[in-house]
Short mmCIF file of C-alpha atoms in Angstrom, two decimals:
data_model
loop_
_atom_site.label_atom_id
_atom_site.label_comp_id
_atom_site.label_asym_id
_atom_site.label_seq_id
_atom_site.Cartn_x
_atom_site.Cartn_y
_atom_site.Cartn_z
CA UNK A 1 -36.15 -37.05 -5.18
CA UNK A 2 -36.31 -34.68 -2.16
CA UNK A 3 -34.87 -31.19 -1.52
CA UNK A 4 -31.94 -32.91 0.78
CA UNK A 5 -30.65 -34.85 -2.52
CA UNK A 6 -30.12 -31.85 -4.61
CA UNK A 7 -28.00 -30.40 -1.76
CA UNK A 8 -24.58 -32.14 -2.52
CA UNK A 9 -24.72 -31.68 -6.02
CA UNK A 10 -25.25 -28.28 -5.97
CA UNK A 11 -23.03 -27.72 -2.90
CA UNK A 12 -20.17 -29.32 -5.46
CA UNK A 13 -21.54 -26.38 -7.86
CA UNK A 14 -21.70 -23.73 -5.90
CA UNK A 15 -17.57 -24.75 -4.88
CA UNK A 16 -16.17 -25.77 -8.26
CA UNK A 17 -17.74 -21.99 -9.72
CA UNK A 18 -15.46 -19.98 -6.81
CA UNK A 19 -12.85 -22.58 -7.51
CA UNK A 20 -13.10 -21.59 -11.12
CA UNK A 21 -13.23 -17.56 -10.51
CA UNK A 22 -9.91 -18.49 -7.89
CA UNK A 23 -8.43 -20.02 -10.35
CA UNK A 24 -8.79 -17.51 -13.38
CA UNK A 25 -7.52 -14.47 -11.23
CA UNK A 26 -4.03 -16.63 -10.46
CA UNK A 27 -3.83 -17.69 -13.95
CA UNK A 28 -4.36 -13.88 -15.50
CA UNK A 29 -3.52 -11.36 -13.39
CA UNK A 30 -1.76 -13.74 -10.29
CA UNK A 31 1.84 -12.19 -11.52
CA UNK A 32 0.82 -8.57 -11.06
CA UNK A 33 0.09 -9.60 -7.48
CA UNK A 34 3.74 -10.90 -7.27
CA UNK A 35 4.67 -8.01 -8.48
CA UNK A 36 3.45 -5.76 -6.03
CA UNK A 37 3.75 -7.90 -3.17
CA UNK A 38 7.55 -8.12 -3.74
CA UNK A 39 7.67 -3.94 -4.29
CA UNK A 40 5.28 -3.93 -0.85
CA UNK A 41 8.08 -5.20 0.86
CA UNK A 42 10.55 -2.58 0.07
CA UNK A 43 8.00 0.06 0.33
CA UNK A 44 7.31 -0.61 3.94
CA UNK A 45 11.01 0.68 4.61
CA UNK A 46 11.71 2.66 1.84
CA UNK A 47 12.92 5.74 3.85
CA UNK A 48 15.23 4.06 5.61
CA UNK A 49 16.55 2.09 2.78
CA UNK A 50 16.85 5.43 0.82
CA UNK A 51 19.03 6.27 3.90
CA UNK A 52 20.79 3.22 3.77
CA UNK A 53 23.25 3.53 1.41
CA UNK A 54 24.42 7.10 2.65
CA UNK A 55 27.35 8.29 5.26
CA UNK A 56 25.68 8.21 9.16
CA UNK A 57 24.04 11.69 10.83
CA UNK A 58 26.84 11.85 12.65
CA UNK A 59 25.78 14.38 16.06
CA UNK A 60 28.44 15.99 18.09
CA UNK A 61 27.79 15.63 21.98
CA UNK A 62 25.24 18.26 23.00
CA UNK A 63 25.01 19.51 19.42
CA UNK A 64 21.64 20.45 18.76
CA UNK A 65 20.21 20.30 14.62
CA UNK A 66 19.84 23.74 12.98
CA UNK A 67 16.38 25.67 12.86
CA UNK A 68 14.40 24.51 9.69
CA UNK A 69 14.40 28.30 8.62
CA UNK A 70 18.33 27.41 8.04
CA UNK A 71 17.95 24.51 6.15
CA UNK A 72 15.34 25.73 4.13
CA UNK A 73 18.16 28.57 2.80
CA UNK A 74 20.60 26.29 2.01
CA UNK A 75 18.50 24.47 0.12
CA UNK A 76 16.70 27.33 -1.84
CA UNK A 77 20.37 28.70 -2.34
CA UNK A 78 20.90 25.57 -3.84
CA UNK A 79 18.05 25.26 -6.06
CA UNK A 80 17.03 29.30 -6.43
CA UNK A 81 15.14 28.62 -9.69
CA UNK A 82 12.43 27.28 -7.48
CA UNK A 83 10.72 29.42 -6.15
CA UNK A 84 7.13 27.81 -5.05
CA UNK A 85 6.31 25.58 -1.98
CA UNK A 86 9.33 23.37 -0.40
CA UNK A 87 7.95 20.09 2.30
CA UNK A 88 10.15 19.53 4.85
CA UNK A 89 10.25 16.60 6.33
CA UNK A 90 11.87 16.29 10.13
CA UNK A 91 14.02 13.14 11.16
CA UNK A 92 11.83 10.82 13.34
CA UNK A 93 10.66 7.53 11.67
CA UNK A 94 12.73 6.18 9.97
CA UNK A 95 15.04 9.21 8.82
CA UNK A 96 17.65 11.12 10.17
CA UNK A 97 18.13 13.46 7.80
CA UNK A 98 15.47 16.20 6.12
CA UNK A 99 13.93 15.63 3.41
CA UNK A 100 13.06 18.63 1.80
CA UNK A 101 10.55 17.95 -1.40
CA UNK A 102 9.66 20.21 -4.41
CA UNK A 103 6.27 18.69 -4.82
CA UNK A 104 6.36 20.25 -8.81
CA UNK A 105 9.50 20.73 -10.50
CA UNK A 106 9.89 21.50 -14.09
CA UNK A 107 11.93 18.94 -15.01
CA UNK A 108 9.07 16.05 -14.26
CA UNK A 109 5.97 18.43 -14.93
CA UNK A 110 4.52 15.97 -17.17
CA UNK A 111 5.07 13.32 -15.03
CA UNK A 112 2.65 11.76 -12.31
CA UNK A 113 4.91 12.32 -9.68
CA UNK A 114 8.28 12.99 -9.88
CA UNK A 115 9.13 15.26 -7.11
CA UNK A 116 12.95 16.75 -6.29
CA UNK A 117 14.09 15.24 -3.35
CA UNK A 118 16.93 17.07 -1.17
CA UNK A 119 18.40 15.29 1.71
CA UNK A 120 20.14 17.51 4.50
CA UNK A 121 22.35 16.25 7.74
CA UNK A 122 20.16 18.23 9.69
CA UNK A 123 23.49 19.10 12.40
CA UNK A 124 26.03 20.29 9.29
CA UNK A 125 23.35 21.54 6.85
CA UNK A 126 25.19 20.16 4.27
CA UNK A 127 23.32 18.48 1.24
CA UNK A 128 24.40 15.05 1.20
CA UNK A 129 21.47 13.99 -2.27
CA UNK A 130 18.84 15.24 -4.28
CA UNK A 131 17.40 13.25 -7.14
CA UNK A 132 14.11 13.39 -8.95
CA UNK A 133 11.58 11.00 -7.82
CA UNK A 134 12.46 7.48 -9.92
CA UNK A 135 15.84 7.85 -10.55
CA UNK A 136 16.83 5.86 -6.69
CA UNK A 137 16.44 2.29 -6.77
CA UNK A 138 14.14 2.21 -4.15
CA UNK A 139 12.04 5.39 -5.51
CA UNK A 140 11.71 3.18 -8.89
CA UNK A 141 10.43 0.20 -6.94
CA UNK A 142 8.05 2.43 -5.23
CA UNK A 143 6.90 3.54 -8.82
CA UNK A 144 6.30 0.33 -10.03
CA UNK A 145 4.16 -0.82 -7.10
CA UNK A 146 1.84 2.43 -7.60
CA UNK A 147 1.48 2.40 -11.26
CA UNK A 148 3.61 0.18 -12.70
CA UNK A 149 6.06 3.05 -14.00
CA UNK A 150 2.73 4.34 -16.08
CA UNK A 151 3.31 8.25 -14.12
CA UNK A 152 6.67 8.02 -16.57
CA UNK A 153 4.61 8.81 -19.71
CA UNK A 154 2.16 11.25 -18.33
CA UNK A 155 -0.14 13.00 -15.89
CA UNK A 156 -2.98 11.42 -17.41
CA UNK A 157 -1.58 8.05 -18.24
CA UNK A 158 -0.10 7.64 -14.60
CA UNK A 159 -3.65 8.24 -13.25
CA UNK A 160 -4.86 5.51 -15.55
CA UNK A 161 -1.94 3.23 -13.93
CA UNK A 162 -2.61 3.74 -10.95
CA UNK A 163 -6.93 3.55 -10.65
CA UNK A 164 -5.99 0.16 -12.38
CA UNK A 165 -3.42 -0.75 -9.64
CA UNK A 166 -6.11 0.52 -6.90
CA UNK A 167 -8.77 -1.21 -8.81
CA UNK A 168 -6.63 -4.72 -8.73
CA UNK A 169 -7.09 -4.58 -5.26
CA UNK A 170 -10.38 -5.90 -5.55
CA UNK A 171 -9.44 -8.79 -7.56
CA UNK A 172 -6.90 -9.82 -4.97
CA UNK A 173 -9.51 -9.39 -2.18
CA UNK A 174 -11.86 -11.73 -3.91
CA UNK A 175 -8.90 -14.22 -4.39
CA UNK A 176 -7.91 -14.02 -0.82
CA UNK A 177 -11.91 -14.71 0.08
CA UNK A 178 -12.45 -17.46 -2.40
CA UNK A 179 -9.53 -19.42 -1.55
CA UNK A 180 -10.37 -18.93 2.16
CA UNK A 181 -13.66 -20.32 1.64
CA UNK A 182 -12.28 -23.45 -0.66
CA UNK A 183 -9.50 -23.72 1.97
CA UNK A 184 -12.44 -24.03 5.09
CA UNK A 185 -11.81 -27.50 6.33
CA UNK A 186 -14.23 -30.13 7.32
CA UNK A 187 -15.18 -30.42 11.60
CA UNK A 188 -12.09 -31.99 12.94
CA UNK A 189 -9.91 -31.32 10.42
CA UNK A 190 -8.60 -28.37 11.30
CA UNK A 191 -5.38 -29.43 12.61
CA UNK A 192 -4.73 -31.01 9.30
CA UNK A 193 -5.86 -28.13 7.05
CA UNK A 194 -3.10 -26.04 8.89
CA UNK A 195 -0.06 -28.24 8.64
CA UNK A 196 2.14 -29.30 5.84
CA UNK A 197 2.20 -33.21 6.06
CA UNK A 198 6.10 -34.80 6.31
CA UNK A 199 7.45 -36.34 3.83
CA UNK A 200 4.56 -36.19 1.32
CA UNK A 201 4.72 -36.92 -1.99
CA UNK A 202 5.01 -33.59 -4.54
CA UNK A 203 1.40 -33.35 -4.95
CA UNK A 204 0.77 -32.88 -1.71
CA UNK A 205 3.69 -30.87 -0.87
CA UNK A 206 2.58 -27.91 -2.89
CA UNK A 207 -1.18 -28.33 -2.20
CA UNK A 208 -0.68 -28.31 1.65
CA UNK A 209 1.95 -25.20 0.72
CA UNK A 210 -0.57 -23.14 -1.07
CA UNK A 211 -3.31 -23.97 1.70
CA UNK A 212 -1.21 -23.27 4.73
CA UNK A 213 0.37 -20.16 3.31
CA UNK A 214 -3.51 -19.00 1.77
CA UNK A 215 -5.09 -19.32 5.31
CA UNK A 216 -1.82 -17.72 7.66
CA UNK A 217 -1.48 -14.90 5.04
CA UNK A 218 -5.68 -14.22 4.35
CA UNK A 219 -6.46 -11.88 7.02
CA UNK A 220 -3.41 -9.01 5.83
CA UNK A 221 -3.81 -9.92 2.37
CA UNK A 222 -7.70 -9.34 2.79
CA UNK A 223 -6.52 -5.82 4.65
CA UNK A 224 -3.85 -4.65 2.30
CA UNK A 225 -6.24 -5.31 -0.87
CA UNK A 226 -9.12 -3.29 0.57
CA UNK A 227 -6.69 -0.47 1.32
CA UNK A 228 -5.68 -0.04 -1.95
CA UNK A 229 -8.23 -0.39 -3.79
CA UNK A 230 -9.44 2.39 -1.76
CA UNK A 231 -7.12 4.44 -2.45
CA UNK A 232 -8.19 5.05 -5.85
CA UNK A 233 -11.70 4.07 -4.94
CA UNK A 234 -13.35 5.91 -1.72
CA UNK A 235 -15.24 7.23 -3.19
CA UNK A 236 -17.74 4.01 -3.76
CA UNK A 237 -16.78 3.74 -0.04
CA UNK A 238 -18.18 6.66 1.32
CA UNK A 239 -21.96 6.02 1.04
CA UNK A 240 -21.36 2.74 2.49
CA UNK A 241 -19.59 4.38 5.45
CA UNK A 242 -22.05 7.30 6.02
CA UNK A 243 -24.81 4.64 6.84
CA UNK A 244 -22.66 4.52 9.91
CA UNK A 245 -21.03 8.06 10.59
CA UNK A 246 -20.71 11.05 9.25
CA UNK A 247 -17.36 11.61 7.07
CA UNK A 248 -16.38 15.03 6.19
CA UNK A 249 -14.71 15.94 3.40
CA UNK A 250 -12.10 18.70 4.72
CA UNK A 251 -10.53 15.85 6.56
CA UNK A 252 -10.37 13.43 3.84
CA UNK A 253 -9.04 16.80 1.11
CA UNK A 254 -6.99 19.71 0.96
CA UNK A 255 -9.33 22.45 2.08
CA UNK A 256 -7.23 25.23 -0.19
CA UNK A 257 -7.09 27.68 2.42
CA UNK A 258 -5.45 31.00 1.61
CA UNK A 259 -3.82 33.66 3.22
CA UNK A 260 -4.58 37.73 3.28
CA UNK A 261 -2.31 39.04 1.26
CA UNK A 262 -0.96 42.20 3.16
CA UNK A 263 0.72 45.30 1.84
CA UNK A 264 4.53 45.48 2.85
CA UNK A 265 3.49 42.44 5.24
CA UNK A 266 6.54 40.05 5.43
CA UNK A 267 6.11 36.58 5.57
CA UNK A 268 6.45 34.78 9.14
CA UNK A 269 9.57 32.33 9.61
CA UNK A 270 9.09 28.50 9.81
CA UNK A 271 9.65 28.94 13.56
CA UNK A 272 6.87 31.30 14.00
CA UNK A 273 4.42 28.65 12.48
CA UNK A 274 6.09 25.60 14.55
CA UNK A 275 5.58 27.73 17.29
CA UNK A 276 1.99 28.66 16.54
CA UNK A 277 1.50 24.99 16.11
CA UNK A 278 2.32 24.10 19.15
CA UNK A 279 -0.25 26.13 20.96
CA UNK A 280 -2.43 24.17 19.07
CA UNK A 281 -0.77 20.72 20.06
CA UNK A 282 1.49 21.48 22.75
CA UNK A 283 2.12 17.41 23.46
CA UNK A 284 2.46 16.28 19.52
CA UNK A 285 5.57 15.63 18.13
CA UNK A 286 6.71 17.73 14.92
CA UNK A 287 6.43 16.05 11.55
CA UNK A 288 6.31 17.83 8.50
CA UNK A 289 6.19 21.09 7.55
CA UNK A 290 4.98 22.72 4.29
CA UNK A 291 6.02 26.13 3.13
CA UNK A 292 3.42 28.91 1.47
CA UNK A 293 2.85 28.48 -1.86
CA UNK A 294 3.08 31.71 -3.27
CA UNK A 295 1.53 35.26 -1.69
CA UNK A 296 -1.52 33.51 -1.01
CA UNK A 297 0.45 30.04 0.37
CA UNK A 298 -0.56 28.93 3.85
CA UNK A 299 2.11 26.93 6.74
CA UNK A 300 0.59 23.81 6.71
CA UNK A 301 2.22 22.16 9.89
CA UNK A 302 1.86 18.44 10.54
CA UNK A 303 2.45 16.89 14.10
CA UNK A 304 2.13 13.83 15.30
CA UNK A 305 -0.04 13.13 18.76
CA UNK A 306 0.30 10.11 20.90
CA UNK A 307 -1.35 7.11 19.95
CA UNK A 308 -1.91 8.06 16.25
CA UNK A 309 -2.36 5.36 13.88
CA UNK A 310 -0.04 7.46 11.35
CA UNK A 311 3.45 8.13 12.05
CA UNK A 312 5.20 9.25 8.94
CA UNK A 313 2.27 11.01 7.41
CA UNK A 314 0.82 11.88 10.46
CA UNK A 315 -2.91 14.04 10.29
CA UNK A 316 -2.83 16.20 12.97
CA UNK A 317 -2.26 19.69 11.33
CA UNK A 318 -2.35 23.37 11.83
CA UNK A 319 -2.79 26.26 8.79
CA UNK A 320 -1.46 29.26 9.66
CA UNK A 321 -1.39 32.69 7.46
CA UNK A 322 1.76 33.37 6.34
CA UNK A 323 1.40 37.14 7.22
CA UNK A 324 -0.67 37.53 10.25
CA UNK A 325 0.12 33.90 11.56
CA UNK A 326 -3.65 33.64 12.45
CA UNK A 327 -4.37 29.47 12.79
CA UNK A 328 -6.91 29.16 9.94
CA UNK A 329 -7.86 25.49 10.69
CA UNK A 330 -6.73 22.77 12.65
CA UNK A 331 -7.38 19.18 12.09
CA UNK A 332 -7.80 17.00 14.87
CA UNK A 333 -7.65 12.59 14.18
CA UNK A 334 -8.68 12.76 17.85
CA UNK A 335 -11.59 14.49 17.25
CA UNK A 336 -12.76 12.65 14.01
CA UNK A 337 -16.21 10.93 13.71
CA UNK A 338 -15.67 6.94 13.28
CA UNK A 339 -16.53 7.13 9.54
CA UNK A 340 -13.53 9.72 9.40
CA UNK A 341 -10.94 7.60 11.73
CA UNK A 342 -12.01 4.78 9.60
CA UNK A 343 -10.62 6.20 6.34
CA UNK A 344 -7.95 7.83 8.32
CA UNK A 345 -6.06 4.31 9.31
CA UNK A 346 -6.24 2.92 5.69
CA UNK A 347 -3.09 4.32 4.78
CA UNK A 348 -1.37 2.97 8.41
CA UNK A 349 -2.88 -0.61 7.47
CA UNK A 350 -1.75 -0.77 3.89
CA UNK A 351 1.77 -0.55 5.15
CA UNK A 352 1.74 -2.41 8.59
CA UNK A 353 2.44 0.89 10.71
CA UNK A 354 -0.61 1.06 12.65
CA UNK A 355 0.45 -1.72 14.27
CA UNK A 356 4.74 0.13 14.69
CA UNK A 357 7.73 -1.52 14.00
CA UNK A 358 6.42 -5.10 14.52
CA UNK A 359 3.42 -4.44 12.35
CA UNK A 360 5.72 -3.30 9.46
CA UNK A 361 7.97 -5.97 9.84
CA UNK A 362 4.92 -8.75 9.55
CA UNK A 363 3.58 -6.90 6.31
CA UNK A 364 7.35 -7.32 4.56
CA UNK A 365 6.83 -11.00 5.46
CA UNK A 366 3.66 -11.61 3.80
CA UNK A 367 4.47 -9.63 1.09
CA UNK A 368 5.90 -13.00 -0.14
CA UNK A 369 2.53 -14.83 0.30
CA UNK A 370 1.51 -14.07 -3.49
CA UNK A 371 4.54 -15.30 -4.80
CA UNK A 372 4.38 -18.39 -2.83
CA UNK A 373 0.60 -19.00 -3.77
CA UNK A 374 1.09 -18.03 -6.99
CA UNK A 375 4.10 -20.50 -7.85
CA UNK A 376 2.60 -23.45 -5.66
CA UNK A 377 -0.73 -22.93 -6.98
CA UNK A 378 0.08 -23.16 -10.74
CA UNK A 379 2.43 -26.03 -9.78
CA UNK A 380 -0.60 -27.76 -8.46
CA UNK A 381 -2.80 -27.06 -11.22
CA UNK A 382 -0.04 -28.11 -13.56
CA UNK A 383 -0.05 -30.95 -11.72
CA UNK A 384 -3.82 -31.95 -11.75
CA UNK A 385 -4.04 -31.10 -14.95
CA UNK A 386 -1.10 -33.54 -15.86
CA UNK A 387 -3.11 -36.10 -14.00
CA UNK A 388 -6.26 -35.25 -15.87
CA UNK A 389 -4.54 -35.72 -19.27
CA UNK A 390 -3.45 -39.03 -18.24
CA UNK A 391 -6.64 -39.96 -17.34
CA UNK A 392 -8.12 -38.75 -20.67
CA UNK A 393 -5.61 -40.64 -22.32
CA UNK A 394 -6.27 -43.81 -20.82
CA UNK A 395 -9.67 -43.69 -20.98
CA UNK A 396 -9.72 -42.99 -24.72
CA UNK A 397 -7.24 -45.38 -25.26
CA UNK A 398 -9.13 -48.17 -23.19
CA UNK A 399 -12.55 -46.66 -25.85
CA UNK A 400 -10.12 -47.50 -28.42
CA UNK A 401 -9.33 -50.82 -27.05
CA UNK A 402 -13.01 -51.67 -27.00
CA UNK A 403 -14.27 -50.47 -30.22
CA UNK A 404 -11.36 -52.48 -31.84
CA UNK A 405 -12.32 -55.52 -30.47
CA UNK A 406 -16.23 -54.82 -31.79
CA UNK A 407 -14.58 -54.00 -34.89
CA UNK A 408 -12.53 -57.39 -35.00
CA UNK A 409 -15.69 -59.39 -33.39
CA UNK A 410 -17.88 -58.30 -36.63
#
């Protein structure tokens, strides 16, 4: 026999083994991906379904929201046990209120993260919630798509949770790319492969179902499970990436500046920093900003420039001293090497934003491909293996047949 007859056979190999791999992933972990394709889809508007459910920022005509500095006192009167670093996030996308977090209360210490979150109509100052990370419907769902609600028993547990979570993400990749490759249709077929065929019987219902949703829903579903599993993972990433471009760590870490400490020195006021900021970006819009932490605390101010791939956590930030207001660093996106933007628009691509509103709505949509695959593909194999246990059946039944009639011939 030649080379050109081993071909088909081993062709037929080389598919049924990825068939078998696609196969195993649905059949043991396919549910988890439900799972977190059905919390994706909340996530992607979780601030403004956390908004949802409360009384409109109602804004009196030419009324103008009070100075952060404000806000920040209310809050602190409010809560003036707690006396380290406050976030304070501005109303853009997505919110109109502030948030103001307490990245470590004492209440959820042990606790992955469990932040206090205060929300403020940024025109009244009046508090209209606060809530510990978790205990908000849509905080829990979050929860459960990071780590599965493992940050509820512990730091170290929760970190467990979530590496696993991140680490999924490469089992869902490899499903997406097997089942792309099984789904790759024959020359001239492509029409067909693409379509669901009318009135078809069951069997091919659900087979043209999962095929049709596989291939429209591969490309994000490739996207979102390298993201995450990068999250946890970037590590392993990095080399890969440096081949390519340089990737610094500063912008990928918090680079724990400090400020001088200064005798009598009082600290400057959130307005100060903004303002300092602004120098720095003049054009950006105002995100986030983070208080000192302690005497040695920095302003960490977050804006947002034009064309960034982030909006809510955007990377364009200032650190100021608290004392002297001297910028200690700036970070830059537009400035960043192409190993650096690279890591910089995972985050934007996990959720759909780098793309805006139309992006995120897209990612909520296929954020029901898994459960789709995952129900139509086990109805399919449920289904062929049905047919294959009919088969088996006959045929031992028709080996029956024929050894019975040996039997009666002797």
């Amino acid at each position: 026999m030649n080379q050109h007859s081993h071909t088909p056979f081993q062709w037929r190999r080389f598919r049924h083994f990825w068939l078998t791999v696609h196969l195993y992933i649905a059949l043991t972990i396919g549910f988890v991906f439900v799972i977190l394709g059905l919390t994706g889809i909340c996530n992607v508007f979780y601030v403004e379904l956390e908004e949802f459910s409360l009384p409109p920022v109602h804004q009196e005509a030419n009324a103008r929201s009070l100075p952060l500095d404000e806000i920040l006192q209310i809050v602190k009167a409010a809560h003036p046990q707690r006396q380290r670093n406050w976030v304070l996030l501005v109303p853009g996308y997505g919110n109109d209120y502030v948030w103001a977090r307490y990245p470590k209360p004492e209440e959820t210490a042990d606790e992955l993260f469990a932040p206090l979150q205060v929300l403020i109509d940024p025109y009244s100052g009046k508090i209209i919630s606060e809530y510990f990370w978790g205990q908000t419907l849509w905080t829990f769902i979050y929860e459960v798509h990071a780590s599965l609600l493992t940050g509820k028993l512990g730091v170290e547990i929760g970190k467990i949770g979530n590496d696993t979570i991140c680490f999924l993400g490469l089992f869902l990749f490899i499903s997406a790319l097997t089942g792309l490759y099984l789904w790759w249709p024959r020359w001239g077929k492509f029409k067909k492969a693409v379509t669901i065929k009318r009135g078809a019987s069951p069997e091919r219902f659900y087979y043209d179902l999962h095929k049709t949703t596989g291939f429209y829903s591969s490309i994000i579903l490739l996207i979102i499970a390298f993201t995450g599993f990068s999250f946890s993972y970037a590590d392993y990433i990095k080399p890969l990436i440096r081949g390519f471009s340089a990737v610094k760590e500063k912008h990928l870490k918090d680079p724990g500046f400090k400020s001088k400490v200064m005798t009598n020195a009082q600290s400057i006021s959130i307005a100060e920093a903004i303002a300092i900021a602004d120098t720095v970006f003049p054009e950006a819009k105002l995100c986030r900003v983070e208080t000192p932490d302690g005497e040695e605390g920095v302003y960490i101010i977050t804006k947002r420039q034009p064309g960034e791939a982030n909006h809510r956590w955007a990377r364009s930030k200032v650190w100021v001293d608290q004392y002297s207001g001297k910028v200690l660093s700036v970070q830059d996106p537009n400035q960043f090497t192409a190993g650096e933007t690279f890591f910089n628009v995972l985050w934007p691509l996990h959720n759909g934003e780098a793309l805006g509103l139309a992006g995120r709505i897209l990612w909520c949509a296929m954020g029901f491909a898994p459960l789709v695959l995952y129900i139509s593909g086990i109805i399919r194999w449920l289904q062929k293996r049905r047919i294959s246990l009919e088969k088996h059946r006959k045929m031992m039944k028709r080996i029956n047949l024929e050894i019975g009639g040996i039997e009666s011939g002797q």
